[in-house]
Coordinates of C-alpha atoms in Angstrom, one line a residue:
M1 CA 111.6 80.3 172.5
Q2 CA 111.7 77.5 169.9
E3 CA 113.1 77.8 166.4
E4 CA 111.2 76.3 163.5
D5 CA 113.1 74.1 161.0
L6 CA 112.8 76.1 157.7
S7 CA 115.1 73.9 155.8
Q8 CA 112.2 71.8 154.5
G9 CA 110.5 74.8 152.9
P10 CA 106.9 75.9 153.2
D11 CA 104.1 73.5 154.1
E12 CA 103.7 71.2 151.0
S13 CA 100.1 70.3 151.9
A14 CA 99.0 73.8 150.9
A15 CA 100.7 73.6 147.5
V16 CA 99.0 70.2 146.8
A17 CA 95.6 71.6 147.7
T18 CA 95.9 74.6 145.4
A19 CA 97.3 72.5 142.5
T20 CA 94.4 70.0 142.6
S21 CA 91.7 72.7 142.7
A22 CA 92.8 74.2 139.3
P23 CA 90.7 73.3 136.3
N24 CA 92.3 70.7 134.0
A25 CA 92.2 72.7 130.7
P26 CA 94.5 71.5 128.0
R27 CA 97.5 73.5 127.4
P28 CA 97.9 75.2 123.9
T29 CA 100.5 72.6 123.0
Q30 CA 98.3 69.7 123.9
T31 CA 95.4 70.5 121.6
E32 CA 94.4 68.0 118.9
L33 CA 95.6 68.5 115.4
P34 CA 92.9 69.3 112.8
A35 CA 91.9 66.6 110.4
P36 CA 93.7 66.5 107.1
A37 CA 92.0 68.1 104.1
T38 CA 90.1 65.6 102.0
Y39 CA 89.2 67.9 99.0
T40 CA 91.8 68.0 96.2
P41 CA 90.9 70.2 93.2
G42 CA 91.0 68.5 89.8
P43 CA 92.9 69.8 86.8
T44 CA 91.6 72.6 84.7
L45 CA 89.4 71.2 81.9
T46 CA 90.1 73.9 79.3
P47 CA 93.5 75.4 78.7
V48 CA 93.8 79.0 79.9
E49 CA 95.5 81.4 77.4
A50 CA 98.3 83.4 78.7
T51 CA 97.6 87.1 79.2
A52 CA 99.7 89.8 77.7
T53 CA 102.1 91.4 80.2
P54 CA 101.8 95.2 80.1
V55 CA 104.9 97.0 78.9
P56 CA 106.0 99.6 81.5
S57 CA 105.8 103.2 80.1
E58 CA 108.8 105.3 79.7
P59 CA 109.1 108.2 82.1
T60 CA 108.4 111.6 80.5
A61 CA 111.2 114.0 80.1
T62 CA 109.1 117.0 81.1
A63 CA 108.4 117.4 84.8
E64 CA 105.0 118.4 86.1
P65 CA 104.8 122.1 86.9
W66 CA 105.1 123.3 90.5
Y67 CA 104.2 126.7 91.8
G68 CA 104.1 128.4 95.2
E69 CA 101.8 131.1 96.6
F70 CA 102.9 134.1 98.5
E71 CA 102.0 132.5 101.8
G72 CA 104.5 129.7 101.1
T73 CA 102.1 127.0 100.1
F74 CA 103.4 124.9 97.2
Y75 CA 101.1 123.2 94.6
R76 CA 101.8 120.7 91.9
G77 CA 100.1 120.9 88.5
S78 CA 98.4 123.7 86.6
P79 CA 97.5 126.8 88.7
S80 CA 94.2 127.0 86.9
A81 CA 93.2 123.4 87.6
P82 CA 89.9 122.9 89.5
V83 CA 91.6 120.5 92.0
R84 CA 95.0 121.3 93.5
L85 CA 97.4 118.7 95.0
I86 CA 99.0 120.3 98.0
D87 CA 102.6 119.3 98.8
Y88 CA 102.6 118.8 102.5
S89 CA 105.6 117.7 104.5
D90 CA 107.0 118.1 108.0
F91 CA 110.5 118.0 106.6
L92 CA 110.4 121.1 104.4

């Protein structure tokens, strides 16, 4: 029985055949750079007036009312309001 010489590695002709059959698409780093922008905006013809910065409102000293129903549901605001904001949390 003869032993094969495996020190040279696999048959290199098969590797060459597969490498040459692959399409020659450019790699993402080999793409061309886009052309530089040619449009530069001109200066504003009329001066623009500065707008007034809104002053932050002070927090109110009175808290909004909260109430709870018998079932344990808590609401915020007036109990007689047509719309209720339900306080829902998984951490209660």
